[in-house]
Short mmCIF file of C-alpha atoms and ligand atoms in Angstrom, two decimals:
data_model
loop_
_atom_site.label_atom_id
_atom_site.label_comp_id
_atom_site.label_asym_id
_atom_site.label_seq_id
_atom_site.Cartn_x
_atom_site.Cartn_y
_atom_site.Cartn_z
CA MET U 1 -14.32 20.41 -25.18
CA ASN U 2 -11.51 21.48 -22.67
CA ALA U 3 -8.67 23.17 -24.49
CA ARG U 4 -6.07 22.44 -21.72
CA PRO U 5 -2.72 22.33 -23.64
CA GLU U 6 -0.97 18.90 -23.60
CA VAL U 7 1.90 19.17 -21.26
CA PRO U 8 4.46 16.34 -20.68
CA PHE U 9 4.96 14.88 -17.05
CA TYR U 10 6.94 17.00 -15.19
CA ASP U 11 7.09 19.96 -17.60
CA THR U 12 7.69 23.18 -15.53
CA ALA U 13 8.76 25.21 -18.55
CA SER U 14 4.92 25.80 -19.26
CA PRO U 15 3.41 28.58 -17.25
CA ASN U 16 0.61 27.48 -15.00
CA THR U 17 -1.66 30.09 -13.42
CA ARG U 18 -2.42 28.16 -10.54
CA SER U 19 -0.81 28.66 -6.97
CA ARG U 20 -2.11 25.57 -5.56
CA TYR U 21 -2.42 21.91 -6.03
CA THR U 22 -6.19 20.72 -6.68
CA ARG U 23 -8.27 19.61 -3.53
CA THR U 24 -8.07 16.09 -4.91
CA ALA U 25 -4.31 16.26 -5.16
CA MET U 26 -3.80 17.67 -1.80
CA ALA U 27 -6.16 14.65 -0.46
CA LEU U 28 -4.03 11.84 -2.35
CA HIS U 29 -0.95 13.62 -1.10
CA TRP U 30 -1.55 13.58 2.36
CA LEU U 31 -3.55 10.13 2.45
CA ILE U 32 -0.61 8.51 0.93
CA ALA U 33 2.23 10.48 3.37
CA LEU U 34 -0.14 9.39 6.41
CA GLY U 35 -0.54 5.29 5.18
CA ILE U 36 3.42 5.58 4.58
CA ILE U 37 4.44 7.26 7.78
CA VAL U 38 2.20 4.58 9.80
CA ASN U 39 3.29 1.81 8.39
CA VAL U 40 6.78 2.72 8.78
CA VAL U 41 6.12 2.80 12.27
CA LEU U 42 4.04 -0.12 12.30
CA ALA U 43 6.61 -2.39 10.66
CA LEU U 44 9.61 -1.02 12.85
CA SER U 45 7.93 -1.52 15.66
CA ALA U 46 6.63 -4.89 15.24
CA ASP U 47 9.77 -6.70 16.70
CA SER U 48 9.37 -5.32 19.87
CA LEU U 49 5.54 -5.80 20.37
CA PRO U 50 4.12 -8.55 22.72
CA ASP U 51 3.85 -11.83 20.70
CA GLY U 52 0.12 -11.50 20.42
CA TRP U 53 0.36 -8.36 19.11
CA VAL U 54 2.75 -8.99 15.71
CA ARG U 55 0.13 -10.96 13.62
CA PRO U 56 -2.29 -8.18 13.59
CA VAL U 57 0.16 -5.45 13.25
CA ILE U 58 1.61 -6.88 10.27
CA ASN U 59 -1.93 -7.58 8.74
CA THR U 60 -2.39 -4.04 9.34
CA HIS U 61 0.83 -3.04 7.89
CA LYS U 62 -0.17 -5.25 4.72
CA SER U 63 -3.63 -3.59 4.33
CA ILE U 64 -2.57 -0.06 4.69
CA GLY U 65 0.24 -0.76 2.07
CA ILE U 66 -2.32 -2.13 -0.57
CA THR U 67 -4.52 1.02 -0.03
CA VAL U 68 -1.61 3.34 -0.46
CA LEU U 69 -1.03 1.36 -3.66
CA GLY U 70 -4.62 1.96 -4.82
CA LEU U 71 -4.04 5.69 -3.92
CA ALA U 72 -0.75 5.68 -5.81
CA ILE U 73 -2.41 4.37 -9.00
CA LEU U 74 -5.34 7.44 -8.66
CA ARG U 75 -2.51 9.98 -7.68
CA VAL U 76 -0.66 9.39 -10.85
CA LEU U 77 -3.62 9.27 -13.12
CA TRP U 78 -4.56 12.56 -11.81
CA ARG U 79 -1.17 13.72 -12.19
CA PHE U 80 -0.99 13.11 -15.84
CA THR U 81 -4.54 14.84 -16.29
CA HIS U 82 -3.53 17.76 -14.19
CA ARG U 83 -0.70 19.51 -14.14
CA PRO U 84 0.71 21.18 -10.89
CA PRO U 85 1.44 24.96 -9.94
CA ALA U 86 5.04 25.52 -11.21
CA LEU U 87 7.72 26.18 -8.66
CA PRO U 88 8.14 29.52 -8.20
CA ALA U 89 10.77 31.11 -10.51
CA SER U 90 12.62 32.60 -7.85
CA PHE U 91 14.26 29.35 -6.91
CA PRO U 92 17.58 28.68 -7.93
CA LYS U 93 17.35 26.12 -10.96
CA TRP U 94 19.33 23.91 -8.97
CA GLU U 95 16.83 23.66 -6.08
CA ARG U 96 13.95 23.26 -8.84
CA ALA U 97 15.77 20.39 -10.43
CA SER U 98 16.53 18.43 -7.39
CA ALA U 99 13.10 18.84 -6.40
CA HIS U 100 11.70 17.18 -9.41
CA ILE U 101 14.34 14.60 -9.39
CA ALA U 102 13.15 13.92 -5.41
CA HIS U 103 9.19 14.30 -6.61
CA ILE U 104 9.68 11.85 -9.30
CA LEU U 105 11.89 9.23 -6.95
CA LEU U 106 8.97 9.64 -4.43
CA TYR U 107 6.10 8.85 -7.12
CA GLY U 108 8.20 5.43 -7.95
CA LEU U 109 8.54 4.69 -4.02
CA ILE U 110 4.78 4.59 -3.41
CA PHE U 111 4.56 1.81 -6.02
CA ALA U 112 7.89 -0.09 -5.15
CA LEU U 113 7.37 -0.21 -1.33
CA PRO U 114 4.04 -1.73 -1.80
CA LEU U 115 4.81 -3.75 -4.60
CA SER U 116 8.03 -5.33 -3.33
CA GLY U 117 6.09 -6.24 0.23
CA TRP U 118 3.18 -7.98 -1.70
CA LEU U 119 5.86 -9.71 -3.88
CA HIS U 120 7.66 -10.56 -0.56
CA ASP U 121 4.43 -11.85 1.40
CA SER U 122 3.32 -13.69 -1.70
CA ALA U 123 6.83 -15.75 -1.36
CA TRP U 124 6.44 -16.56 2.22
CA LYS U 125 5.99 -20.34 3.10
CA ASP U 126 2.80 -19.91 5.03
CA ALA U 127 1.01 -17.93 2.66
CA LEU U 128 -1.51 -20.65 1.70
CA THR U 129 -2.46 -21.31 5.71
CA HIS U 130 -2.78 -17.37 5.97
CA PRO U 131 -4.89 -15.83 3.58
CA MET U 132 -4.81 -12.15 3.22
CA SER U 133 -7.39 -9.95 4.02
CA LEU U 134 -7.43 -5.85 4.05
CA PHE U 135 -8.44 -4.73 7.06
CA GLY U 136 -9.64 -8.23 7.98
CA PHE U 137 -12.83 -7.77 5.89
CA ILE U 138 -12.06 -7.71 2.50
CA PRO U 139 -10.31 -10.88 1.03
CA TRP U 140 -6.99 -9.72 -0.86
CA PRO U 141 -5.25 -12.36 -3.29
CA ARG U 142 -1.50 -12.87 -3.10
CA ILE U 143 0.53 -12.89 -6.33
CA GLY U 144 -0.38 -16.46 -7.92
CA PHE U 145 3.17 -16.79 -10.10
CA ILE U 146 4.74 -16.40 -7.08
CA MET U 147 3.09 -18.68 -4.72
CA ASP U 148 2.98 -21.26 -7.65
CA GLN U 149 7.00 -21.81 -7.61
CA PRO U 150 8.67 -24.75 -6.35
CA PRO U 151 9.41 -24.08 -1.89
CA ALA U 152 13.39 -23.68 -2.66
CA LEU U 153 12.75 -20.94 -5.00
CA LYS U 154 10.10 -19.37 -3.15
CA GLU U 155 12.35 -19.19 -0.07
CA HIS U 156 14.99 -17.51 -2.33
CA LEU U 157 12.51 -14.70 -3.38
CA HIS U 158 11.00 -14.50 -0.13
CA THR U 159 14.62 -13.21 0.88
CA LEU U 160 15.24 -11.50 -2.09
CA PHE U 161 11.81 -9.15 -2.13
CA GLY U 162 12.31 -9.02 1.82
CA SER U 163 16.00 -7.12 1.38
CA LEU U 164 14.11 -5.17 -1.78
CA HIS U 165 11.47 -4.10 0.56
CA THR U 166 13.93 -2.99 3.28
CA TRP U 167 16.25 -1.17 1.01
CA PHE U 168 13.32 0.81 -0.45
CA GLY U 169 12.74 1.80 2.89
CA TYR U 170 16.16 3.46 3.54
CA VAL U 171 16.00 5.47 0.22
CA LEU U 172 12.58 6.20 1.88
CA TYR U 173 13.91 7.70 4.73
CA VAL U 174 16.64 9.84 2.95
CA LEU U 175 14.02 11.19 0.52
CA LEU U 176 11.88 12.07 2.85
CA ALA U 177 14.50 14.04 5.19
CA LEU U 178 15.21 15.82 1.73
CA HIS U 179 11.24 16.60 0.80
CA VAL U 180 10.36 17.55 4.31
CA GLY U 181 13.57 19.33 4.78
CA GLY U 182 13.35 21.22 1.49
CA ALA U 183 9.59 22.25 2.33
CA LEU U 184 10.98 23.54 5.93
CA LYS U 185 13.71 25.45 4.20
CA HIS U 186 11.39 27.62 2.05
CA GLU U 187 9.04 28.11 4.92
CA TRP U 188 11.68 28.94 7.69
CA ILE U 189 14.74 30.18 5.84
CA ASP U 190 13.67 31.58 2.27
CA ARG U 191 10.11 32.70 3.67
CA HIS U 192 8.63 31.84 0.55
CA SER U 193 6.09 29.02 1.53
CA VAL U 194 5.33 25.70 -0.39
CA ILE U 195 3.81 23.91 1.95
CA ARG U 196 0.78 26.18 1.67
CA ARG U 197 0.38 25.10 -1.81
CA MET U 198 -0.45 21.63 -0.94
CA LEU U 199 -2.89 22.86 1.92
CA PRO U 200 -6.61 23.68 1.49
C1 HEM V 301 2.91 2.31 2.07
C2 HEM V 301 3.67 0.81 1.96
C3 HEM V 301 4.83 0.09 2.59
C4 HEM V 301 5.59 0.70 3.32
C5 HEM V 301 6.14 2.55 3.54
C6 HEM V 301 6.21 -0.29 4.02
C7 HEM V 301 7.55 -0.23 4.83
C8 HEM V 301 8.30 -1.05 5.47
C9 HEM V 301 9.11 -0.99 6.37
C10 HEM V 301 9.78 0.13 6.83
C11 HEM V 301 9.66 -2.45 6.40
C12 HEM V 301 10.72 -2.51 7.49
C13 HEM V 301 11.88 -3.36 6.79
C14 HEM V 301 13.27 -3.49 7.91
O1 HEM V 301 13.27 -2.51 8.13
O2 HEM V 301 13.67 -4.92 7.80
C15 HEM V 301 8.50 -3.30 6.28
C16 HEM V 301 8.55 -4.80 6.63
C17 HEM V 301 7.39 -5.75 6.07
N1 HEM V 301 6.31 -5.10 5.03
FE1 HEM V 301 6.15 -3.23 4.60
N2 HEM V 301 5.92 -1.35 3.34
C18 HEM V 301 4.67 -1.04 2.81
C19 HEM V 301 3.61 -1.76 2.06
C20 HEM V 301 3.67 -3.38 2.74
C21 HEM V 301 2.69 -4.34 1.87
C22 HEM V 301 1.70 -3.79 0.88
C23 HEM V 301 2.99 -5.64 2.26
C24 HEM V 301 2.46 -6.90 1.98
C25 HEM V 301 1.15 -6.96 1.23
C26 HEM V 301 4.16 -5.27 3.41
C27 HEM V 301 4.55 -6.42 4.28
C28 HEM V 301 5.88 -6.45 4.60
C29 HEM V 301 6.27 -7.56 5.73
C30 HEM V 301 5.51 -8.68 5.89
C31 HEM V 301 7.27 -6.76 6.32
C32 HEM V 301 8.19 -7.87 7.48
C33 HEM V 301 7.57 -7.34 9.02
C34 HEM V 301 8.18 -8.04 9.79
O3 HEM V 301 7.95 -9.25 9.82
O4 HEM V 301 8.94 -7.57 10.95
N3 HEM V 301 4.58 -4.20 3.56
N4 HEM V 301 7.58 -2.40 5.54
#
């Protein structure tokens, strides 16, 4: 039997002898980061693309988003069963605390963004005539409960979830700036790399 002690989510008080994340945690981190960045670029460029490109680009955005949701589930399962290396004890307490808060919020967003997008898309009035498929190959369902609502309510939900999706995007930009900014501060100003912990 594995005798690893039970540690609650985000417990940093317990000592951790690892100096790096596991390979699986690294792979999930960078795949999700890539998916999110590509998705933001696709979504923000959709309006300025030629008409014929918009639908394929949005379909790719949806497919990447659902993939990110699947990876996010794996990531959280992995996180619950594999404790990450503790942040260096030499970092001030406020910095460790804010890093943890940012990480928890980022975990929330990797679910909130795809879920709000999926809800928004399920309330789309043309959803029935435009079935969703992942990368054009795998048929993917919309959320039936939302699709079954009367048209007026669906229209309202479409707008509501669309605004929520946009606002989650704004929160993401702020958190990403703090997350990347923090990592670069440790790299260049403190000269105490944390990026290396997430690199093979
Ligand atoms: C990694 C996950 C995702 C991220 C980071 C993301 C991000 C974004 C962003 C930043 C926008 C632009 C919002 C604005 O400024 O108004 C957007 C739009 C949109 N997203 Fe997502 N999204 C994700 C997942 C999804 C999913 C899973 C779906 C649907 C299944 C979806 C459907 C849409 C739709 C339909 C739009 C509106 C595009 C348009 O017509 O301009 N998104 N998304």
